[in-house]
XYZ file of N, CA and C in Angstrom:
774
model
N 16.594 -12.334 69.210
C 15.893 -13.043 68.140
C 16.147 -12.305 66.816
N 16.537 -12.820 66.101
C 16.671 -12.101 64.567
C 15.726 -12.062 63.930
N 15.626 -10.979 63.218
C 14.785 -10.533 62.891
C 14.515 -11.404 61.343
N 13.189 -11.297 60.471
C 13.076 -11.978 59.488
C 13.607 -11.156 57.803
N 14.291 -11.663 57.366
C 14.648 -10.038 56.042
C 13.211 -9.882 55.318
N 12.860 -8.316 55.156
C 11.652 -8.406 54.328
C 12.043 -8.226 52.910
N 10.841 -9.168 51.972
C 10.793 -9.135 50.769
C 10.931 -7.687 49.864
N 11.486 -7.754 49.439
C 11.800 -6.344 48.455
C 9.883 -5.855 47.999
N 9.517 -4.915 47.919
C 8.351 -4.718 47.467
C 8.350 -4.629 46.073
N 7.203 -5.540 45.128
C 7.296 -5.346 43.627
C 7.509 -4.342 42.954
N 8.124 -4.174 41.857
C 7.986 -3.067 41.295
C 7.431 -3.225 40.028
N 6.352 -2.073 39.685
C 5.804 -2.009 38.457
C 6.378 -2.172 37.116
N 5.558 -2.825 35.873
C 6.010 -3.171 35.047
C 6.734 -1.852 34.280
N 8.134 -1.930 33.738
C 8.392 -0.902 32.849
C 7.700 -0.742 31.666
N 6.879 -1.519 31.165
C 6.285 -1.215 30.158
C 5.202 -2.055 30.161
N 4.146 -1.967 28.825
C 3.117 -2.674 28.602
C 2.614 -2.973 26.936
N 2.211 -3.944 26.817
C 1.499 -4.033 25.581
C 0.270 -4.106 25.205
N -0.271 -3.571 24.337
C -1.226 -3.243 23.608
C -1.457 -2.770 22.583
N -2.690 -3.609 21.908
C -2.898 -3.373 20.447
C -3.333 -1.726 20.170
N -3.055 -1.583 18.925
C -3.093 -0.334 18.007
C -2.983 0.205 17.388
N -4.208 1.321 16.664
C -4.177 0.723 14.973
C -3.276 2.054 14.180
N -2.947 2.056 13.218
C -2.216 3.789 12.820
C -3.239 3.558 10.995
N -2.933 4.506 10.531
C -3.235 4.958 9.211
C -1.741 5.006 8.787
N -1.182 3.868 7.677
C -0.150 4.074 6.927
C -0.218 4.146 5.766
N 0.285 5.215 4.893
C 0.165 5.245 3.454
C 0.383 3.957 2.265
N 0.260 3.690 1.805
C 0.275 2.180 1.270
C 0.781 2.450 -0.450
N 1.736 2.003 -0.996
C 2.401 2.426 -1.974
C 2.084 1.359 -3.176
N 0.959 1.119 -3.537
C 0.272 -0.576 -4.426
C 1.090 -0.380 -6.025
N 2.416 -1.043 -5.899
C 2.805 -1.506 -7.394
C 1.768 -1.679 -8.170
N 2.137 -1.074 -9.433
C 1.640 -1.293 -10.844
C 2.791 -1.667 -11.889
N 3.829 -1.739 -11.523
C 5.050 -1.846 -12.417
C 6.536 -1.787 -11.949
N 7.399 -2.422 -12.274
C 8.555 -3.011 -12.044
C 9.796 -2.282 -12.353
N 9.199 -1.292 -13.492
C 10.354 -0.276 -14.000
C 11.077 0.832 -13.093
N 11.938 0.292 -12.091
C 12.682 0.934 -11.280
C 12.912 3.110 -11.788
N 13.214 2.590 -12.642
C 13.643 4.241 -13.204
C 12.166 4.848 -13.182
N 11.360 4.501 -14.161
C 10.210 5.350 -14.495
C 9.552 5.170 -12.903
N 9.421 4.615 -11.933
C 8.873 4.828 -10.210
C 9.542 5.840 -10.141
N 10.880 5.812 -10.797
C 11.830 7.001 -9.371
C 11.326 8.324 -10.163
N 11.137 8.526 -11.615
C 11.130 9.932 -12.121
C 9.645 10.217 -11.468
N 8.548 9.337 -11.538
C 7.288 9.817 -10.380
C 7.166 9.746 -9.239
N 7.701 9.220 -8.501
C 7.772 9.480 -7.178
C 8.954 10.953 -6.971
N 9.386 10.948 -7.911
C 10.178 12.370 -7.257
C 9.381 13.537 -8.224
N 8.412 13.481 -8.867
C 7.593 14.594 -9.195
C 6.689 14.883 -8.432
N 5.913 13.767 -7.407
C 5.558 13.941 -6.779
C 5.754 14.466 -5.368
N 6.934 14.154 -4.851
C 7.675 14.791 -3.740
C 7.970 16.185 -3.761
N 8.145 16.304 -5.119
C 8.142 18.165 -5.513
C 7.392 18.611 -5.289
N 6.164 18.403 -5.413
C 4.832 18.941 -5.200
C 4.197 18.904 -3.618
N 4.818 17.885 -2.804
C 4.791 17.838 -1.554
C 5.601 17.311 -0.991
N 6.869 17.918 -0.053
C 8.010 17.505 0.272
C 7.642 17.252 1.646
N 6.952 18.273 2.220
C 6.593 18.100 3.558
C 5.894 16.378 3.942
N 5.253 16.327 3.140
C 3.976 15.344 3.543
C 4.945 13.937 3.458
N 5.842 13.958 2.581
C 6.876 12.887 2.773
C 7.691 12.287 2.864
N 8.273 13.948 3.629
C 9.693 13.245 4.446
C 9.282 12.953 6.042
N 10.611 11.407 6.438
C 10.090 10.538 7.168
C 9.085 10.190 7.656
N 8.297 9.555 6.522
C 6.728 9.177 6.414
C 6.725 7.609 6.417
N 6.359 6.911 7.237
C 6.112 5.762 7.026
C 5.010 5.036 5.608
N 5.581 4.131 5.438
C 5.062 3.451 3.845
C 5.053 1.761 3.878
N 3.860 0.885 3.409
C 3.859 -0.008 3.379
C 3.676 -0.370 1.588
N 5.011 -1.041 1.325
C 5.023 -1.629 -0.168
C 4.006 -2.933 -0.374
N 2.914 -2.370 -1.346
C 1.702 -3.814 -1.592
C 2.530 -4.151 -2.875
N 2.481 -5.811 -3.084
C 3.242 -6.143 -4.160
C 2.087 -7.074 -4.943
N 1.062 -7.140 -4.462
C -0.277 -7.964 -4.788
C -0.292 -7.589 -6.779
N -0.293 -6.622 -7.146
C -0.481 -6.340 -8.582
C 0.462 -6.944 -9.509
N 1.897 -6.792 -8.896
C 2.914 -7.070 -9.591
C 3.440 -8.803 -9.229
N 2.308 -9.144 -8.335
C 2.865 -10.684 -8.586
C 1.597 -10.984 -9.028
N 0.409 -10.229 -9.692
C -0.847 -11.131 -10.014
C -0.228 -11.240 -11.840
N 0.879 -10.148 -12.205
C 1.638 -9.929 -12.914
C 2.141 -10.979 -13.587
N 3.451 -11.701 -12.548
C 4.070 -12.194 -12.629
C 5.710 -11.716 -13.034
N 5.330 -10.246 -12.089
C 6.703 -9.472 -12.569
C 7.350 -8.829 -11.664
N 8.915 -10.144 -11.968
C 9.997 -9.616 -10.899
C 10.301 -8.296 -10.280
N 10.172 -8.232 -9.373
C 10.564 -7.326 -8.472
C 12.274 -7.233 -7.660
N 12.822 -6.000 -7.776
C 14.441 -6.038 -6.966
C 13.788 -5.176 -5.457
N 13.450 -6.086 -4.411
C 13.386 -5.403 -3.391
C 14.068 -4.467 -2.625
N 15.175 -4.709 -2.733
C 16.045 -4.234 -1.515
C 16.497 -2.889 -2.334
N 16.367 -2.957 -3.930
C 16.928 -2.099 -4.652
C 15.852 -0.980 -4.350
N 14.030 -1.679 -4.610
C 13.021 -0.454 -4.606
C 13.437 -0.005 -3.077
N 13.745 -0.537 -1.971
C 13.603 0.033 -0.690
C 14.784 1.214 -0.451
N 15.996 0.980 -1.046
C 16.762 1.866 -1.182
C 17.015 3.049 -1.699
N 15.888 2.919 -2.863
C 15.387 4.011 -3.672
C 14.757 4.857 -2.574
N 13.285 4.440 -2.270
C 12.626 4.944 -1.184
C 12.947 5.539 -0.034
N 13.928 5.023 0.669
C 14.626 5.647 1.622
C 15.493 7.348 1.266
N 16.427 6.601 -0.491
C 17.019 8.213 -0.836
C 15.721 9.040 -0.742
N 14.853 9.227 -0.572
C 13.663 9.769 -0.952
C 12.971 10.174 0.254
N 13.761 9.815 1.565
C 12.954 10.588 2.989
C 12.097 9.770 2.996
N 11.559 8.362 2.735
C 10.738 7.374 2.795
C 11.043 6.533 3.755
N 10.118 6.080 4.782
C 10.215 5.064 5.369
C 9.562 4.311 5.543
N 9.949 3.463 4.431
C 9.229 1.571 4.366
C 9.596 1.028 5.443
N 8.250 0.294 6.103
C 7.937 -0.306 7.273
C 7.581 -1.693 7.002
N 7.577 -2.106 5.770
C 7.005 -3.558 5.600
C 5.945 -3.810 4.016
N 5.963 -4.751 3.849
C 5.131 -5.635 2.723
C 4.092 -6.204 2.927
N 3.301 -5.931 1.899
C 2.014 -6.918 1.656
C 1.926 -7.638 0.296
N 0.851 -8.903 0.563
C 0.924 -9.435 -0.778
C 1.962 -9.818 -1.169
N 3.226 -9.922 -0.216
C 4.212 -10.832 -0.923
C 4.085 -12.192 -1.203
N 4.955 -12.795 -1.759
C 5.219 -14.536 -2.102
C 6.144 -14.759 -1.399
N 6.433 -16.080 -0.898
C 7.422 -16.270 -0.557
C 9.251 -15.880 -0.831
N 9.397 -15.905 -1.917
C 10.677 -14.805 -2.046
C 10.823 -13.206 -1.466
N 9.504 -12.941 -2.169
C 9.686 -11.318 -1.510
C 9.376 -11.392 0.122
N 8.794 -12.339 0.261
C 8.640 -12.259 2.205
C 10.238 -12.494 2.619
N 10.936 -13.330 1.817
C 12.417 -13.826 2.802
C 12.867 -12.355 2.401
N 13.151 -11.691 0.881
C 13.937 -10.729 1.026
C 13.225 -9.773 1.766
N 12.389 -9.694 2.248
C 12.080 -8.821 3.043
C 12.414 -8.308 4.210
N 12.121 -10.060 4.767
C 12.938 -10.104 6.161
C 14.448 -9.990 6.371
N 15.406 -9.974 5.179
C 16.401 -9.563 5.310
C 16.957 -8.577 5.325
N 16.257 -7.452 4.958
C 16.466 -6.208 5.089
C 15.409 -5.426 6.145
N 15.135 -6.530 7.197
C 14.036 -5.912 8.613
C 13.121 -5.225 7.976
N 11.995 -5.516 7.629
C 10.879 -5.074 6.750
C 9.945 -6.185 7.736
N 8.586 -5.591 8.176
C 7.708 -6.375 8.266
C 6.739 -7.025 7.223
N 6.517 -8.189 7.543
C 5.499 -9.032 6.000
C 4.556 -9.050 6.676
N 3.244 -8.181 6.044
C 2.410 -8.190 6.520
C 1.228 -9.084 5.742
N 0.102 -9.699 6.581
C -0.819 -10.669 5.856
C -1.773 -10.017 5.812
N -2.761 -9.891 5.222
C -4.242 -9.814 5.425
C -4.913 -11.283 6.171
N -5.903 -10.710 7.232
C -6.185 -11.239 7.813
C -5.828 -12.178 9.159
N -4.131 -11.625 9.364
C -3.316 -12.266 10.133
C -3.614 -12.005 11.444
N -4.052 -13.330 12.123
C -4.222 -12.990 13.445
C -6.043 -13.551 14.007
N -6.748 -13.386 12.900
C -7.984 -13.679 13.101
C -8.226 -14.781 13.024
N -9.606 -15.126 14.077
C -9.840 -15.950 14.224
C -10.505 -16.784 12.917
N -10.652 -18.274 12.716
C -11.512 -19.158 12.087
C -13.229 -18.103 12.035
N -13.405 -17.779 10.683
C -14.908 -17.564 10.893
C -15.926 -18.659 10.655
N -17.159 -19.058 11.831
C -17.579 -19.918 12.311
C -18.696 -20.629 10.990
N -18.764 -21.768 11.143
C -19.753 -22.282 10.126
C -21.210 -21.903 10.383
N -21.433 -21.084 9.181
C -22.967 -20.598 9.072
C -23.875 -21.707 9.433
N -24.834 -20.921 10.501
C -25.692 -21.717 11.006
C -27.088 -22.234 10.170
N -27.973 -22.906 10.210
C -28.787 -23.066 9.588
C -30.285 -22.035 10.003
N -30.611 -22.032 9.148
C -32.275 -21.320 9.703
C -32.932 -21.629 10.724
N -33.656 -20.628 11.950
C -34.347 -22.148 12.699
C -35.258 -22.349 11.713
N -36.001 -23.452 12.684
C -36.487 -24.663 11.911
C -36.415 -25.416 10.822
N -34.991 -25.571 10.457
C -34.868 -26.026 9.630
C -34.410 -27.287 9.903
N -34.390 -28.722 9.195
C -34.056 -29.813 9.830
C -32.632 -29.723 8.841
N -31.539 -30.324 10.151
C -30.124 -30.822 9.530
C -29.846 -32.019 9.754
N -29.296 -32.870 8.434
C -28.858 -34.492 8.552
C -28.016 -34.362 9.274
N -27.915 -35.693 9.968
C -26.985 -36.014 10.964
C -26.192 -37.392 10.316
N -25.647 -37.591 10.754
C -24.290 -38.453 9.774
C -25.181 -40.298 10.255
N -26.078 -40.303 11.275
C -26.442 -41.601 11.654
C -28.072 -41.738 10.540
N -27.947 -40.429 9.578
C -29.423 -40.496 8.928
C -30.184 -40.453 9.442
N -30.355 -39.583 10.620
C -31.757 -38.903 11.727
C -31.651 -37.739 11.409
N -32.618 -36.892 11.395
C -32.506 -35.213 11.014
C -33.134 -34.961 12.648
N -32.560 -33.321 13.000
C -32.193 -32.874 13.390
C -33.309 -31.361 13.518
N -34.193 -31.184 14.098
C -35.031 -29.525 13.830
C -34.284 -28.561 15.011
N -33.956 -27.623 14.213
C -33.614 -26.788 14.917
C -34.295 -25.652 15.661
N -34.021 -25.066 16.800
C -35.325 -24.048 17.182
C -34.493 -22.578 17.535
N -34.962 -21.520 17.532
C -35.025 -20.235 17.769
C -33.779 -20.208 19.236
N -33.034 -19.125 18.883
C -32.424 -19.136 20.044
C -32.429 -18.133 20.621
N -32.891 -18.065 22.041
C -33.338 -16.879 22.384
C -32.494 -15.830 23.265
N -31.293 -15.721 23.036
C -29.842 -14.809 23.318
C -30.119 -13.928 21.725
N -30.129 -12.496 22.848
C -30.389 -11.527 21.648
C -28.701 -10.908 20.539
N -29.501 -10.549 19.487
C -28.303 -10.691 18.455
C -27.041 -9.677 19.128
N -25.895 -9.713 18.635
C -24.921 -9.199 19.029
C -25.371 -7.469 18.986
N -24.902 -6.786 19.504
C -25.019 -4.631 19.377
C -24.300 -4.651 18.083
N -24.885 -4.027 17.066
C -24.601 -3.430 15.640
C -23.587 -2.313 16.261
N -22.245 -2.443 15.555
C -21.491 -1.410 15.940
C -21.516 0.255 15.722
N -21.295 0.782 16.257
C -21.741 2.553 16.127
C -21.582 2.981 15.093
N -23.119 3.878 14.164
C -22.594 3.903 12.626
C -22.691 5.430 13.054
N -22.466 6.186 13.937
C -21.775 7.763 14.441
C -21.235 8.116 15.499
N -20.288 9.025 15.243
C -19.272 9.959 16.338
C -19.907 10.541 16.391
N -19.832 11.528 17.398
C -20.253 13.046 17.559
C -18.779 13.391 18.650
N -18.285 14.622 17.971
C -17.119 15.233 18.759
C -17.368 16.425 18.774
N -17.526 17.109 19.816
C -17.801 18.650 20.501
C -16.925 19.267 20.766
N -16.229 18.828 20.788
C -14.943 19.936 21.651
C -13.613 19.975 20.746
N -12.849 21.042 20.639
C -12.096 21.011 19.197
C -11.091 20.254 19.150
N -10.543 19.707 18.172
C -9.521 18.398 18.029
C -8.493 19.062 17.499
N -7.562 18.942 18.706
C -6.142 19.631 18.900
C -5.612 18.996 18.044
N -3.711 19.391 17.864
C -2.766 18.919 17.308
C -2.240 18.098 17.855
N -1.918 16.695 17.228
C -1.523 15.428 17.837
C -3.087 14.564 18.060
N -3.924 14.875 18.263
C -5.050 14.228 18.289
C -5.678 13.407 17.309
N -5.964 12.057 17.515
C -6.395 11.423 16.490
C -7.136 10.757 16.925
N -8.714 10.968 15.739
C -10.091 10.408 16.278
C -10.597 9.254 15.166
N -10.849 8.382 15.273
C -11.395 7.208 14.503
C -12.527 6.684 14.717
N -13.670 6.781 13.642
C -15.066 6.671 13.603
C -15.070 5.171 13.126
N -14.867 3.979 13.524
C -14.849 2.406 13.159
C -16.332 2.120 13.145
N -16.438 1.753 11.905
C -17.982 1.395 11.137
C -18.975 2.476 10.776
N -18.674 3.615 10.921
C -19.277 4.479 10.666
C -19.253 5.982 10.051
N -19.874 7.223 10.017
C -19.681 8.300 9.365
C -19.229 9.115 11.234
N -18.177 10.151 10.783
C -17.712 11.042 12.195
C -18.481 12.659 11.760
N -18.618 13.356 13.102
C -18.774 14.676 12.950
C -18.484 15.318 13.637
N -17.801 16.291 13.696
C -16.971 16.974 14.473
C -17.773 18.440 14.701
N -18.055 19.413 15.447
C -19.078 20.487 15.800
C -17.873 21.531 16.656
N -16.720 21.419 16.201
C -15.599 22.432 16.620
C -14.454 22.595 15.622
N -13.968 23.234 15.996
C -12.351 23.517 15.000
C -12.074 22.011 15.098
N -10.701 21.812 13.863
C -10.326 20.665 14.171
C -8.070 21.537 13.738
N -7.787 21.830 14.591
C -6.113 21.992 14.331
C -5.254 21.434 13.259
N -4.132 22.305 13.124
C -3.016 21.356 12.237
C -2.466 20.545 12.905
N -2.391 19.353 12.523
C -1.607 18.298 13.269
C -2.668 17.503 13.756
N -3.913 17.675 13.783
C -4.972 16.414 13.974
C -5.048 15.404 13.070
N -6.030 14.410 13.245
C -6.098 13.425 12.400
C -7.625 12.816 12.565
N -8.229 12.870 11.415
C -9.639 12.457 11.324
C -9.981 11.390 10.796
N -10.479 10.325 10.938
C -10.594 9.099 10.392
C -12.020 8.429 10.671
N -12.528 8.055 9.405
C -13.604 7.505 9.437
C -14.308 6.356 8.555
N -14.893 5.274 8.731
C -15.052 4.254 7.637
C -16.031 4.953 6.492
N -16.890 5.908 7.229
C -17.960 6.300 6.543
C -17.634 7.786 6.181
N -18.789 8.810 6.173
C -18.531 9.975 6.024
C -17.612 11.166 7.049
N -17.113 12.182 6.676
C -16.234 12.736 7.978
C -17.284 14.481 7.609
N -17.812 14.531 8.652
C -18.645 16.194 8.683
C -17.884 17.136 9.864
N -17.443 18.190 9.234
C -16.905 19.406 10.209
C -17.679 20.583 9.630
N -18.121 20.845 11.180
C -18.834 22.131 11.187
C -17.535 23.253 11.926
N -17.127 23.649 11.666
C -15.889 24.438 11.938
C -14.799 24.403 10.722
N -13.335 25.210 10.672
C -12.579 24.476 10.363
C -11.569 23.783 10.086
N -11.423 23.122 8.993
C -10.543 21.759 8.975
C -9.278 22.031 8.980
N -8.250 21.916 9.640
C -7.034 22.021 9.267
C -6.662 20.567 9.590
N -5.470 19.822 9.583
C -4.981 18.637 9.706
C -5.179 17.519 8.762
N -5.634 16.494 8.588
C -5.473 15.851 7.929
C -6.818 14.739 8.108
N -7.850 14.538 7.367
C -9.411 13.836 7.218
C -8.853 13.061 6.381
N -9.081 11.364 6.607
C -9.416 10.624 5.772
C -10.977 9.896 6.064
N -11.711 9.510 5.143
C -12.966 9.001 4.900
C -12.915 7.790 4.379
N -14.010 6.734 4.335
C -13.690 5.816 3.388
C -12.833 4.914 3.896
N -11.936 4.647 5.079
C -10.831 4.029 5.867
C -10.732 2.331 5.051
N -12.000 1.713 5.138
C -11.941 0.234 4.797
C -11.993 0.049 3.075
N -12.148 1.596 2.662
C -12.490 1.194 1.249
C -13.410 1.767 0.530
N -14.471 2.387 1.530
C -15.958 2.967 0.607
C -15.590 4.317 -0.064
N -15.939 3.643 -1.237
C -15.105 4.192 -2.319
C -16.783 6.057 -2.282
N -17.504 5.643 -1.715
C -18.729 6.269 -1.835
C -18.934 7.536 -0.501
N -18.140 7.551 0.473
C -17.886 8.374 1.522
C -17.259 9.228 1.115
N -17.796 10.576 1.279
C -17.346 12.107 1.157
C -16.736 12.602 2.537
N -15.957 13.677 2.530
C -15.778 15.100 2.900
C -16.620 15.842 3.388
N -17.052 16.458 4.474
C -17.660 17.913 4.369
C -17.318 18.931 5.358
N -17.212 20.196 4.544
C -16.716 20.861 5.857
C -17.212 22.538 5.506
N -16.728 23.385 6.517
C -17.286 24.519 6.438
C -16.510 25.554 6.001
N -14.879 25.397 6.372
C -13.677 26.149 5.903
C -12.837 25.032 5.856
N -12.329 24.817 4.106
C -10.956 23.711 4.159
C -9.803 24.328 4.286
N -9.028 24.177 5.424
C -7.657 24.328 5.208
C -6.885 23.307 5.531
N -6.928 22.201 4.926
C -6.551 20.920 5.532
C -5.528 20.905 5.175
N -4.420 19.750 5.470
C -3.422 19.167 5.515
C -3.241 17.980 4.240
N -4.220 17.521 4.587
C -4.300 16.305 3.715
C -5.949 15.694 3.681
N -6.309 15.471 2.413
C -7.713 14.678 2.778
C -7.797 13.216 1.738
N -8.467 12.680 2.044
C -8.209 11.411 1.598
C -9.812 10.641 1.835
N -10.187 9.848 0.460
C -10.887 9.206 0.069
C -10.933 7.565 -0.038
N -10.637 6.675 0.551
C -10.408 5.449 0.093
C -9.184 5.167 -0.144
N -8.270 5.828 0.226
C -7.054 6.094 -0.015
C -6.310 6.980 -1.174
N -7.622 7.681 -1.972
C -6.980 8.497 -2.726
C -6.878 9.890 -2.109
N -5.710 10.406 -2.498
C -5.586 11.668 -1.144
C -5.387 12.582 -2.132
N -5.104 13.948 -1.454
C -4.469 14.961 -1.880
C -3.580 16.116 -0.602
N -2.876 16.960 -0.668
C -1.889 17.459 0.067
C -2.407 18.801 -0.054
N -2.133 19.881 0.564
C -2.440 20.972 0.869
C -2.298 21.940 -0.388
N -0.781 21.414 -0.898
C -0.543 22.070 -2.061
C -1.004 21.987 -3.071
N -1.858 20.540 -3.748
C -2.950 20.600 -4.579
C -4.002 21.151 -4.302
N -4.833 21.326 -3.475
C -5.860 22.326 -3.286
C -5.610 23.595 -3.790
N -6.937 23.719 -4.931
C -6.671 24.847 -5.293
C -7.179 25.981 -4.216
N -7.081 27.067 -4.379
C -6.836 28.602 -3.667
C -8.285 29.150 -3.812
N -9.150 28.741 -4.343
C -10.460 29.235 -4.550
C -11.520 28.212 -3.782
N -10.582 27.094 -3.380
C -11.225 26.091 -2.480
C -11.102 25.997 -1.189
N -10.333 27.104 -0.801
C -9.707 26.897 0.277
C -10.430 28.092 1.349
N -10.476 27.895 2.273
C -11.565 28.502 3.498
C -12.779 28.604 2.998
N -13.418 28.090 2.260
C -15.099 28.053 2.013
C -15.417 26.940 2.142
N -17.057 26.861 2.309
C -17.685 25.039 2.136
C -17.329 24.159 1.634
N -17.025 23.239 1.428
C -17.028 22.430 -0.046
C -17.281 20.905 0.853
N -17.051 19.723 -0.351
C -17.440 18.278 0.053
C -15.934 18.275 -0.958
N -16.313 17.082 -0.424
C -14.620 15.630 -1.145
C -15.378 14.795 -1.577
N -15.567 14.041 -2.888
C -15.804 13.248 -3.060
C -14.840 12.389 -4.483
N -15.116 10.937 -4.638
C -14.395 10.086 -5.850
C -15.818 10.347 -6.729
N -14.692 10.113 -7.974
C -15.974 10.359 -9.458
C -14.842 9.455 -10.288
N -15.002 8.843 -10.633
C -14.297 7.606 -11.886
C -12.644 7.432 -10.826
N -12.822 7.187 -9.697
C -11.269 7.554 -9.102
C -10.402 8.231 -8.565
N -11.094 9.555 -8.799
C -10.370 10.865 -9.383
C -10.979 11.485 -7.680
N -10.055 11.847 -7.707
C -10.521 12.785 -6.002
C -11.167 14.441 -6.771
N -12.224 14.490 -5.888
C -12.565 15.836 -6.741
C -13.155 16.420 -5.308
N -12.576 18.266 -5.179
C -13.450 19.109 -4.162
C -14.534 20.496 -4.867
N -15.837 20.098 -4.287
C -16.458 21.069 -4.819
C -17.077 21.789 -3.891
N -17.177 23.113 -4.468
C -17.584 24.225 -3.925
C -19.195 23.622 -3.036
N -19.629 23.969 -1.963
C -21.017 24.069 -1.616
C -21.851 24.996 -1.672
């Protein structure tokens, strides 16, 4: 009797997908003048070479088309690149700058892309709503409790190595150990280290322009406010391994002593 051939046994997927979020530096045009970008962006690279070579960068073009002023894409991206830059994609484009974009493999990125329809605000209970046959409608209490308010704190105990990256979403983080070079701290709200800081703290993630810094010894990497940052090498030397906070004052990133 012959025997039956057996089925090969499955084999696991080589890979998988899943969402996930990064912190990319975001480069928001104010102006079109190819030359005068390149003489500041390379004064600035002087001052920190480390922090941005092969650094990923997303070009916002939102200012310069509220403008109405042409942009040479492929020319700014080429610039950027001589420059140890690596542009990953656009925001706020128009339709031209989205095609040249895509021609030089650049992602176009949207705000808000991907999300769902947000739902039509409900009415109060008891409140009566017309109905299209001219009968109203009372509404009553619904008794499914409201959604969990998302976590407005971290707490991290144990020290945050190099390569490690912690993200406080909706809220202020605090960290109660060293935090290494090569970490990464991220928080919508405030970022508190009781130890200290080396690596790189940003605060403020969605925007709050009103979220500080605090720490016990700065020797950071990079810290960042709402996206206004600074690099190791601006920190001054009298700021550096003592208390201090981070905070914005008219814009302006400022660290003060505690």
């Amino acid at each position: 009797m012959a025997e039956k051939p057996v089925a090969p046994s499955a084999s696991p997927d080589p890979f998988e997908l899943k969402m996930a979020s990064f912190s990319l530096p975001v480069m928001r045009l104010l102006a079109v003048d190819l030359e005068t970008l390149l003489l500041h962006l390379g004064n600035r690279i002087e001052r920190a070479p480390d922090f941005f070579r092969n650094t990923p960068i997303v070009i916002d073009l939102t200012a310069v088309n509220q403008a109405k002023a042409p942009i040479d894409l492929p020319q700014l991206v080429k610039m950027l690149r001589g420059y140890g830059l690596l542009p990953v994609g656009v925001s706020g484009a128009n339709t031209d700058q989205a095609l040249a974009a895509q021609s030089i493999e650049l992602a176009v990125l949207r705000d808000g892309a991907g999300r769902r329809p947000r739902p039509a605000e409900e009415p109060p209970a008891g409140q009566a709503v017309a109905l299209p046959n001219g009968r109203r409608l009372q509404t009553v209490a619904s008794n499914s409790p409201p959604p969990p308010a998302p976590p407005a704190f971290t707490l991290i105990t144990k020290p945050v190595r190099s390569g490690q990256r912690i993200y406080a979403e909706g809220g202020d983080l605090s960290i109660v150990a060293p935090v290494s070079s090569g970490a990464e701290l991220m928080a919508d709200g405030n970022i508190h280290v009781y130890g200290p800081l080396r690596g790189r703290a940003l605060a403020g993630m969605r925007g709050n322009t009103e979220a500080r810094i605090f720490c016990q010894d700065l020797q950071a990497e990079l810290i960042s406010i709402a996206g206004h940052y600074r690099v190791s090498e601006g920190i001054p030397n009298e700021l550096r391994g003592v208390p201090v906070q981070v905070f914005l004052d008219q814009q302006i990133l400022r660290i003060e002593r505690l």
